[in-house]
PDB file of C-alpha atoms in Angstrom:
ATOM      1  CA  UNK M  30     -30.889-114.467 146.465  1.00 78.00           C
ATOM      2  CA  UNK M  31     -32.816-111.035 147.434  1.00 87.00           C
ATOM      3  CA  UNK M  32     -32.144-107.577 144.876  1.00 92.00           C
ATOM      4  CA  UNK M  33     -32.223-104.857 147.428  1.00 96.00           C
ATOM      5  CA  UNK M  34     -32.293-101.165 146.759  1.00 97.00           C
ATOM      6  CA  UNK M  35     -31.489 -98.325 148.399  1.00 98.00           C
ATOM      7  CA  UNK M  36     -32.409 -94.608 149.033  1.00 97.00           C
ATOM      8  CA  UNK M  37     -30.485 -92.275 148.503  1.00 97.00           C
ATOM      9  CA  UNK M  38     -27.146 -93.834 147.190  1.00 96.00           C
ATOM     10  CA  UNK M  39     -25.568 -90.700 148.932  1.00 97.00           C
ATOM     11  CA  UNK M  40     -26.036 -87.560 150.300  1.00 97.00           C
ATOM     12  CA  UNK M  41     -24.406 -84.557 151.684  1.00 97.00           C
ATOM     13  CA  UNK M  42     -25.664 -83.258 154.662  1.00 97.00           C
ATOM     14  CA  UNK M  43     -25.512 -80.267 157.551  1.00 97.00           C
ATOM     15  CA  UNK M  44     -24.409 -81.202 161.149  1.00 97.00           C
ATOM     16  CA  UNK M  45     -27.899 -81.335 163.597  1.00 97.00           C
ATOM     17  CA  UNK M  46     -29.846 -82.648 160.744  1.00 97.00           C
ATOM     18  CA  UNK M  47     -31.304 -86.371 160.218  1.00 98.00           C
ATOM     19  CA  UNK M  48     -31.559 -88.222 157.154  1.00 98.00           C
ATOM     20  CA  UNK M  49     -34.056 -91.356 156.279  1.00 98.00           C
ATOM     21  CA  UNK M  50     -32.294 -94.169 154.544  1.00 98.00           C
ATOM     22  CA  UNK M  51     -34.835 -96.247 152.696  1.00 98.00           C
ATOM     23  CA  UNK M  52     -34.491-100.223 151.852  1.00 98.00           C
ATOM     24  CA  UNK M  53     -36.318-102.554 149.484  1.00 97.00           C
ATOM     25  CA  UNK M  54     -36.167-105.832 148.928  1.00 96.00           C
ATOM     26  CA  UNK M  55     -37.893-107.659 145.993  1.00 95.00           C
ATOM     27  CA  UNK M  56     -39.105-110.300 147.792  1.00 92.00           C
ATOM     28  CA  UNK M  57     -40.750-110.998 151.473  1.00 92.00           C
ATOM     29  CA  UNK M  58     -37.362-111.314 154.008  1.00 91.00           C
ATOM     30  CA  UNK M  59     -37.625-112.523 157.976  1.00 87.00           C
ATOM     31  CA  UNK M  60     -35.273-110.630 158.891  1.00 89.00           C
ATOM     32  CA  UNK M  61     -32.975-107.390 157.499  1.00 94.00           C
ATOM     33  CA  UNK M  62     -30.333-105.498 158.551  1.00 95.00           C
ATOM     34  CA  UNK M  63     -28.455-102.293 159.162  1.00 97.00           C
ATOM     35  CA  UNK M  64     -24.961-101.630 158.514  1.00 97.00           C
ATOM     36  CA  UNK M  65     -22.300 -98.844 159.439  1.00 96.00           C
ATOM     37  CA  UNK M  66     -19.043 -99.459 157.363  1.00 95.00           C
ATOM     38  CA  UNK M  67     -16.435 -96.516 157.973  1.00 91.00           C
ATOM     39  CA  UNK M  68     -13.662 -95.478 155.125  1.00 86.00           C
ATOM     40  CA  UNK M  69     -11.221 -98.151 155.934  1.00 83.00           C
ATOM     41  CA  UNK M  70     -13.066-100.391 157.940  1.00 87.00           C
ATOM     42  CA  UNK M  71     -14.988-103.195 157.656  1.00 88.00           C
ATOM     43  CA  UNK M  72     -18.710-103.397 158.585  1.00 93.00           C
ATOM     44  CA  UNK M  73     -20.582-103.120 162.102  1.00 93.00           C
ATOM     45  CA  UNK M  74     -23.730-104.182 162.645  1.00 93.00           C
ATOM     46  CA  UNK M  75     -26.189-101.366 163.654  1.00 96.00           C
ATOM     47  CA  UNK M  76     -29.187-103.217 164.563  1.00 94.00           C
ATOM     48  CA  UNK M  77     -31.569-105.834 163.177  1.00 93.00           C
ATOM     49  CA  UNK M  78     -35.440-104.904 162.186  1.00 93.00           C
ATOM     50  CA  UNK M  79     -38.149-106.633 163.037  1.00 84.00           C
ATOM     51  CA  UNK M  80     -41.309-106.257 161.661  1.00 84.00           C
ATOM     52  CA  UNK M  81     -44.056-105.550 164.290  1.00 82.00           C
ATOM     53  CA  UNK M  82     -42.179-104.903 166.749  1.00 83.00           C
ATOM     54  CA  UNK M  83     -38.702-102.464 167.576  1.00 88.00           C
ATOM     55  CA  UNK M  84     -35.461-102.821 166.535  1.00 92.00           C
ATOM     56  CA  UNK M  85     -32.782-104.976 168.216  1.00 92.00           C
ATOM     57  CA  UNK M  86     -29.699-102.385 168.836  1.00 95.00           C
ATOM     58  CA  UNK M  87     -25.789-103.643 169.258  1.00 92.00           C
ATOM     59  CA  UNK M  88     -24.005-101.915 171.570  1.00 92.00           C
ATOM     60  CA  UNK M  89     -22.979 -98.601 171.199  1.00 94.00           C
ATOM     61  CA  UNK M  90     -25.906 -97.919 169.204  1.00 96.00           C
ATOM     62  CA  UNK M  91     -28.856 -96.556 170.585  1.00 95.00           C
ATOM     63  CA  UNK M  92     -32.605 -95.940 169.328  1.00 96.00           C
ATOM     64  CA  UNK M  93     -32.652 -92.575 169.825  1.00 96.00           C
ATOM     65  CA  UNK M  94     -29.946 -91.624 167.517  1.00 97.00           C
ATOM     66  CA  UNK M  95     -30.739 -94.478 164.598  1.00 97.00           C
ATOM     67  CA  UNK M  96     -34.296 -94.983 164.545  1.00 97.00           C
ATOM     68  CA  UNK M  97     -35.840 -97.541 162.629  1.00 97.00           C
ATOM     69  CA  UNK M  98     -38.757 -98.726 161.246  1.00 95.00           C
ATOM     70  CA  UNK M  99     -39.695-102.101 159.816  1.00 95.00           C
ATOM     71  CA  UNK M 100     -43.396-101.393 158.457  1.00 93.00           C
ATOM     72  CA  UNK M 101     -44.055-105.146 156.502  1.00 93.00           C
ATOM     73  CA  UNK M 102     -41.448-107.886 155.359  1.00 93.00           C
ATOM     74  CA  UNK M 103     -40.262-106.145 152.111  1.00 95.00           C
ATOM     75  CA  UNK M 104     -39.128-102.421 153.457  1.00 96.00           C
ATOM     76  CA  UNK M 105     -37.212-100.887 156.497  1.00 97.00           C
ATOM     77  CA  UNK M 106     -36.148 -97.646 157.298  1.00 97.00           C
ATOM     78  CA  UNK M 107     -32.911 -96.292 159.088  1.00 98.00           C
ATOM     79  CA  UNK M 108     -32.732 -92.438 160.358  1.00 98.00           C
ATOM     80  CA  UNK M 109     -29.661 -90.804 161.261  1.00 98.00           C
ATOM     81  CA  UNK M 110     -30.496 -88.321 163.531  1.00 98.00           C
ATOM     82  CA  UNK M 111     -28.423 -84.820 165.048  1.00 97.00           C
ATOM     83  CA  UNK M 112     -25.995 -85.868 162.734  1.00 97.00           C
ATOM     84  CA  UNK M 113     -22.346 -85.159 163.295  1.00 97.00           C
ATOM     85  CA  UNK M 114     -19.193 -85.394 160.790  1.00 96.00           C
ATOM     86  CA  UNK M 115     -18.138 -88.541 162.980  1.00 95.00           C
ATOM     87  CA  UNK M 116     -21.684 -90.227 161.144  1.00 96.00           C
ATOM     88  CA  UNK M 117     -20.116 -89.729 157.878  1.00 96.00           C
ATOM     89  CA  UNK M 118     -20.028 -93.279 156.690  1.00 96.00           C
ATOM     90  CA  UNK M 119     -21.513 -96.132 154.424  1.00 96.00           C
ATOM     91  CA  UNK M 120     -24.577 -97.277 155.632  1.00 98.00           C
ATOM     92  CA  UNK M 121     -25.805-100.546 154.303  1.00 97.00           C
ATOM     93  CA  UNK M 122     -28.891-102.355 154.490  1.00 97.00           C
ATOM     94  CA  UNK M 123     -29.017-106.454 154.462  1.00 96.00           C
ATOM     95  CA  UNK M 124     -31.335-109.058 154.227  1.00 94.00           C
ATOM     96  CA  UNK M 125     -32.003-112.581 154.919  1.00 89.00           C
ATOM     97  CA  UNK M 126     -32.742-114.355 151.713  1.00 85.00           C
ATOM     98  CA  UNK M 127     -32.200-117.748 150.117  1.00 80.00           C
ATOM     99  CA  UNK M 128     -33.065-121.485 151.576  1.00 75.00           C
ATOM    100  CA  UNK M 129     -29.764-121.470 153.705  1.00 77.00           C
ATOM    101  CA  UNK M 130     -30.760-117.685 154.752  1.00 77.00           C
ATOM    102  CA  UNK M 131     -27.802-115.660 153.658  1.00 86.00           C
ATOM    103  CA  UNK M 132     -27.054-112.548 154.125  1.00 91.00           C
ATOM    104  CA  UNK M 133     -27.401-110.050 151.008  1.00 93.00           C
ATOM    105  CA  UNK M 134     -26.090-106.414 150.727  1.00 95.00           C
ATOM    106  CA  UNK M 135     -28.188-103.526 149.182  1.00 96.00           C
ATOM    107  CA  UNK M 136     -25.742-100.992 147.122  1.00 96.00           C
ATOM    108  CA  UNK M 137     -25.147 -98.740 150.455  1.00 96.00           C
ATOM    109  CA  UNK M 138     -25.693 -95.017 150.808  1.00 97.00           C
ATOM    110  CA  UNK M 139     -22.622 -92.698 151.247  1.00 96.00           C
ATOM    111  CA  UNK M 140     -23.358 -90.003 153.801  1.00 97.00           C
ATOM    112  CA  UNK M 141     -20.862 -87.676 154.323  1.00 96.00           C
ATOM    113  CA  UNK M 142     -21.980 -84.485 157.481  1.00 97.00           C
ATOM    114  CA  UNK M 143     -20.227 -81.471 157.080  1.00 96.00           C
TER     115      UNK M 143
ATOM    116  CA  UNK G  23     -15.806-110.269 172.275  1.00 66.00           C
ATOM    117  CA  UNK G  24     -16.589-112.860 168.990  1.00 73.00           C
ATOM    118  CA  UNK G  25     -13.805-112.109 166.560  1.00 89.00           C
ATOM    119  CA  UNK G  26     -13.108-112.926 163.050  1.00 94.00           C
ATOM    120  CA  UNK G  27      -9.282-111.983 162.277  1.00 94.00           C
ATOM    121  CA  UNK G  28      -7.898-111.627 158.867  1.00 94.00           C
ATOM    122  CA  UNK G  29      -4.495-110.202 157.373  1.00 87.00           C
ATOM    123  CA  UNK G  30      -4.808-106.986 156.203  1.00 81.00           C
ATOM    124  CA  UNK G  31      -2.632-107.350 153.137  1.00 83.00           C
ATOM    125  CA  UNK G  32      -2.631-106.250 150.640  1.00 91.00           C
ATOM    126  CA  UNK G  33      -1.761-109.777 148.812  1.00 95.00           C
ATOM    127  CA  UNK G  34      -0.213-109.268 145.468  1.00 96.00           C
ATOM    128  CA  UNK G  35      -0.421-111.998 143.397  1.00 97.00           C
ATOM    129  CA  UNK G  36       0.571-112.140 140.034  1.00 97.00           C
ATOM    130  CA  UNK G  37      -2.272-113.082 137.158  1.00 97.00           C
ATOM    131  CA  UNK G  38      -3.009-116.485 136.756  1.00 97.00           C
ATOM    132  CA  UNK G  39      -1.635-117.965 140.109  1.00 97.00           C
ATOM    133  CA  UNK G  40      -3.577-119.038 143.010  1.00 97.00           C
ATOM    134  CA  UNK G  41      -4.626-116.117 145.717  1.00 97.00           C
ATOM    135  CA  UNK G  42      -4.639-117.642 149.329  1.00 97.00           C
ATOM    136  CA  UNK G  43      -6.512-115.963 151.612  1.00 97.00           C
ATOM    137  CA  UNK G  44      -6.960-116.959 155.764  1.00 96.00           C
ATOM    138  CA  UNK G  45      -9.264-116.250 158.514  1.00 96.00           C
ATOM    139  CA  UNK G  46      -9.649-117.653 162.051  1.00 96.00           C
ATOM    140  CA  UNK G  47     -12.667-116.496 164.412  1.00 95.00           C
ATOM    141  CA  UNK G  48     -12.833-117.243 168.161  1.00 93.00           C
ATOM    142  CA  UNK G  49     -16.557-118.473 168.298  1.00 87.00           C
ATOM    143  CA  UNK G  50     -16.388-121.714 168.693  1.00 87.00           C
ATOM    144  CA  UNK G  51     -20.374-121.792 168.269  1.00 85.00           C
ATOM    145  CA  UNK G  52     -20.270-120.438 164.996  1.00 86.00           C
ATOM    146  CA  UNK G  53     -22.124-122.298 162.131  1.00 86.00           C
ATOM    147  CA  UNK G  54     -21.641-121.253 158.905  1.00 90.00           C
ATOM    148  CA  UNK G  55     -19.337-119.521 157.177  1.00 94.00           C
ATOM    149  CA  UNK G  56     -18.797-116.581 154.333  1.00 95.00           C
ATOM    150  CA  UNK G  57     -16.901-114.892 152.191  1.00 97.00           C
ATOM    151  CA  UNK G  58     -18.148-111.999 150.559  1.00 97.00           C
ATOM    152  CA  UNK G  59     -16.108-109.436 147.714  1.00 97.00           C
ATOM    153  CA  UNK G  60     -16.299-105.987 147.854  1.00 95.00           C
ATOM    154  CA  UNK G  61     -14.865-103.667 145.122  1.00 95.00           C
ATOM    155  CA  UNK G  62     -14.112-100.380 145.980  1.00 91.00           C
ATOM    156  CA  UNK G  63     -17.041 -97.987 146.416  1.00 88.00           C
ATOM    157  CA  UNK G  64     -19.224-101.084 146.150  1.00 92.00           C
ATOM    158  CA  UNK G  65     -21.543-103.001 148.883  1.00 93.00           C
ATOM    159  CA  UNK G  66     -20.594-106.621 149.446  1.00 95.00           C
ATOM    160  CA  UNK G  67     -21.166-109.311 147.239  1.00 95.00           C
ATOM    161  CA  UNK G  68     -21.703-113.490 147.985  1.00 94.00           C
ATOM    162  CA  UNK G  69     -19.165-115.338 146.612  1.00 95.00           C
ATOM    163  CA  UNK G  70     -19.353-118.260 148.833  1.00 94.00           C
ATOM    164  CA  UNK G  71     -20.870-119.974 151.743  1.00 93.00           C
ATOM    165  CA  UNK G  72     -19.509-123.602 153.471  1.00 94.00           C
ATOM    166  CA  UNK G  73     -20.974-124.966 156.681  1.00 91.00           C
ATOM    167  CA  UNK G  74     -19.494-128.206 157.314  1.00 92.00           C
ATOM    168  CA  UNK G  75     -15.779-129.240 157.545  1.00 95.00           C
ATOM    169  CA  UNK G  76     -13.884-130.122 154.439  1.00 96.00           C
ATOM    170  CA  UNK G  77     -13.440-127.867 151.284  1.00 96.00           C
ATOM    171  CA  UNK G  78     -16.263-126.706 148.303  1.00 96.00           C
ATOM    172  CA  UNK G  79     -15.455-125.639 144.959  1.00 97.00           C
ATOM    173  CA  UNK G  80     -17.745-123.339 142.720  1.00 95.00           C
ATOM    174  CA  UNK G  81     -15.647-122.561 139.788  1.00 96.00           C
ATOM    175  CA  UNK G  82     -12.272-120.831 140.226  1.00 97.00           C
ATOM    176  CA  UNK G  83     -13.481-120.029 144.162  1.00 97.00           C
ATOM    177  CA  UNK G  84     -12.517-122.903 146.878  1.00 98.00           C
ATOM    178  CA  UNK G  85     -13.668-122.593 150.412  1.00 97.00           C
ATOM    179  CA  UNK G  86     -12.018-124.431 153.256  1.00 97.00           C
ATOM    180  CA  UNK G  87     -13.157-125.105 156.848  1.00 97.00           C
ATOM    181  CA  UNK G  88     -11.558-126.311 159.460  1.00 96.00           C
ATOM    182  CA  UNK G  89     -13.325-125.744 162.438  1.00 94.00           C
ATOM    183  CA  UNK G  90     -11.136-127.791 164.898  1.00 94.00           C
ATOM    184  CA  UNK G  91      -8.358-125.386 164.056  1.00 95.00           C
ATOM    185  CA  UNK G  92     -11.669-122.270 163.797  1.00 95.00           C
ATOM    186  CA  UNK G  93      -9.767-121.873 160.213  1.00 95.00           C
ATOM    187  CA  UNK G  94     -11.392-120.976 156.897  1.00 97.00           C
ATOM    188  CA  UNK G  95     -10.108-119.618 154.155  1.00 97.00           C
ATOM    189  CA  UNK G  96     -10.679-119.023 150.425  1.00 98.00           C
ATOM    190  CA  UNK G  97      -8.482-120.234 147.614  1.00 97.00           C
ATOM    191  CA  UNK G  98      -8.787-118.016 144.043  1.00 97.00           C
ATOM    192  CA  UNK G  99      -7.296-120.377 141.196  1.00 98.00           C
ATOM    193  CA  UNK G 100      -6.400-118.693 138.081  1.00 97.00           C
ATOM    194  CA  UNK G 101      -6.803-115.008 139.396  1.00 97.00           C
ATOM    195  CA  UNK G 102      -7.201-112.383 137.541  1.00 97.00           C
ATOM    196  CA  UNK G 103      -7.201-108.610 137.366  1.00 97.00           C
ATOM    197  CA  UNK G 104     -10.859-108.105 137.830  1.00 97.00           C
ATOM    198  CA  UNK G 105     -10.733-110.724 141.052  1.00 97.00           C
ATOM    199  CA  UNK G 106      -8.414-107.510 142.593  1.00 97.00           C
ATOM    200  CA  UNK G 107     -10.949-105.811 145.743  1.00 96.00           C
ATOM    201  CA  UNK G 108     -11.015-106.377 149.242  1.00 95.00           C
ATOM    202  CA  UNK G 109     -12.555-109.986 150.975  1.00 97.00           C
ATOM    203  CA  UNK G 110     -14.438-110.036 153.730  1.00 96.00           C
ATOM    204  CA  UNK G 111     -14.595-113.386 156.147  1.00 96.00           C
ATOM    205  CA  UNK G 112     -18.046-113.349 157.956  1.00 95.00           C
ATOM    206  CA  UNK G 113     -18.992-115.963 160.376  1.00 93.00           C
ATOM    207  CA  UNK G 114     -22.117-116.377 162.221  1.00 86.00           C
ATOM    208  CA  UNK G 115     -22.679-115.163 165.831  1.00 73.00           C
ATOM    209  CA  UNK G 116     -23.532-118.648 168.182  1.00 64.00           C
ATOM    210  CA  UNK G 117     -26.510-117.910 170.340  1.00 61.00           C
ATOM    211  CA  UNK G 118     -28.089-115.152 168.398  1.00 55.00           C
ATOM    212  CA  UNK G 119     -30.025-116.918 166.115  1.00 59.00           C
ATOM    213  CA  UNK G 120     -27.298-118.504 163.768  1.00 58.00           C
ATOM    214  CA  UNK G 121     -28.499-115.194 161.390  1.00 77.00           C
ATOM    215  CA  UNK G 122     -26.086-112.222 162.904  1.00 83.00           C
ATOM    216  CA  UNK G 123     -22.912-112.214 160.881  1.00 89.00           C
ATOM    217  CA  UNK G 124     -19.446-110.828 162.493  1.00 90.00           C
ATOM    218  CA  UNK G 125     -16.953-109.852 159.820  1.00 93.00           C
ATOM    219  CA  UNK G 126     -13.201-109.266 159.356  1.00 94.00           C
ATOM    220  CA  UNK G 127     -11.326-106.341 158.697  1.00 92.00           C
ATOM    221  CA  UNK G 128     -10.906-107.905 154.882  1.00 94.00           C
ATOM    222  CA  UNK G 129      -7.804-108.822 153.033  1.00 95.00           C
ATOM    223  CA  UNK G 130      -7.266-106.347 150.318  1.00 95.00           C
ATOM    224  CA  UNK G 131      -6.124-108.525 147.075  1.00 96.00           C
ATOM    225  CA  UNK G 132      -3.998-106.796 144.213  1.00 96.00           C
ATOM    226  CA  UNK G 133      -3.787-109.269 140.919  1.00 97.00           C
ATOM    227  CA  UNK G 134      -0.832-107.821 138.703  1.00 96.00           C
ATOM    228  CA  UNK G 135      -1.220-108.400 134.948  1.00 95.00           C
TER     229      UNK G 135
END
């Protein structure tokens, strides 16, 4: 398995501002992920991060909005930018760990945009 | 659209019986197969994998998977209180690397003392 941590756990925010969400994982991962989960709902993939090279966005997510960086195989980033109260959500980072690669959840950080 | 459909619930059980929970997906492509726990407030947590037909046991948890019928679901023997949060049936995404993971909506469970 993979201990991943996050940064910040949550945050309150101002609409029109951006906030970095940082990921670790303890050990080198191929491949990590990016989350949305809403109150309610369950979880949508944002994008996956690749190291060396950009992000791979699922629809209805674009770069411009949820930038993210993947500087080496142990840390990614994820910005919310011009946030809005509709971004208030969980966002949760994931990685690829394990010889059957499975998935592994860091502990989420709790945005909420006012 | 790849789908992975669960009931809602919530599924009350009461402590000590068995907690049945379903999930069918539409990707006939899909590989492997997950259920993950999350408590409330909490990110989600493993709890079990299966990737071939048939059923695996790891301690009160049993997965089955049928992938004829695109079935799999997760049997809770002896459940108890602290086995009450929502479960989340992922399934793999054919095509895109057997790594991107499409979940349910996640049956909420409630075990009554």
């Amino acid at each position: 398995s993979a201990v991943i941590s996050q940064k910040p756990s949550r945050d309150i925010c101002q609409r029109g501002t951006s906030l970095t969400i940082q990921c670790q994982v303890d050990s080198q991962v191929t491949m990590m992920f990016w989350y949305r989960q809403q109150p309610g709902q369950s979880l949508t993939l944002i994008a996956t991060a690749n190291q060396g090279s950009e992000a791979t966005y699922e629809s209805g997510f674009v770069i411009d909005k949820f930038p993210i960086s993947r500087p080496n195989l142990t840390f990614s980033t994820l910005t919310v930018s011009n946030m809005s109260p509709e971004d208030s959500s969980i966002y949760l980072c994931s990685a690829l760990a394990g010889a059957r690669e499975t998935q592994y959840f860091g502990p989420g950080t709790r945005l909420l945009v006012l | 659209q790849k789908e992975v459909e669960q009931n809602s619930g919530p599924l009350s059980v009461p402590e000590g019986a068995i907690a049945s929970l379903n999930c069918t997906y539409s990707d006939r492509g899909s590989q492997s197969f997950f259920w993950y726990r999350q408590y409330s407030g909490k990110s989600p947590e493993l709890i079990m994998s299966i990737y071939s037909n048939g059923d695996k046991e790891d301690g009160r948890f049993t997965a089955q998977l049928n992938k004829a019928s695109q079935y799999v679901s997760l049997l809770i023997r002896d459940s108890q209180p602290s086995d009450s949060a929502t479960y989340l049936c992922a399934v793999t995404v054919s095509g895109a690397g057997s790594y991107q993971l499409t979940f349910g909506k996640g049956t909420k469970l409630s075990v009554i003392p």
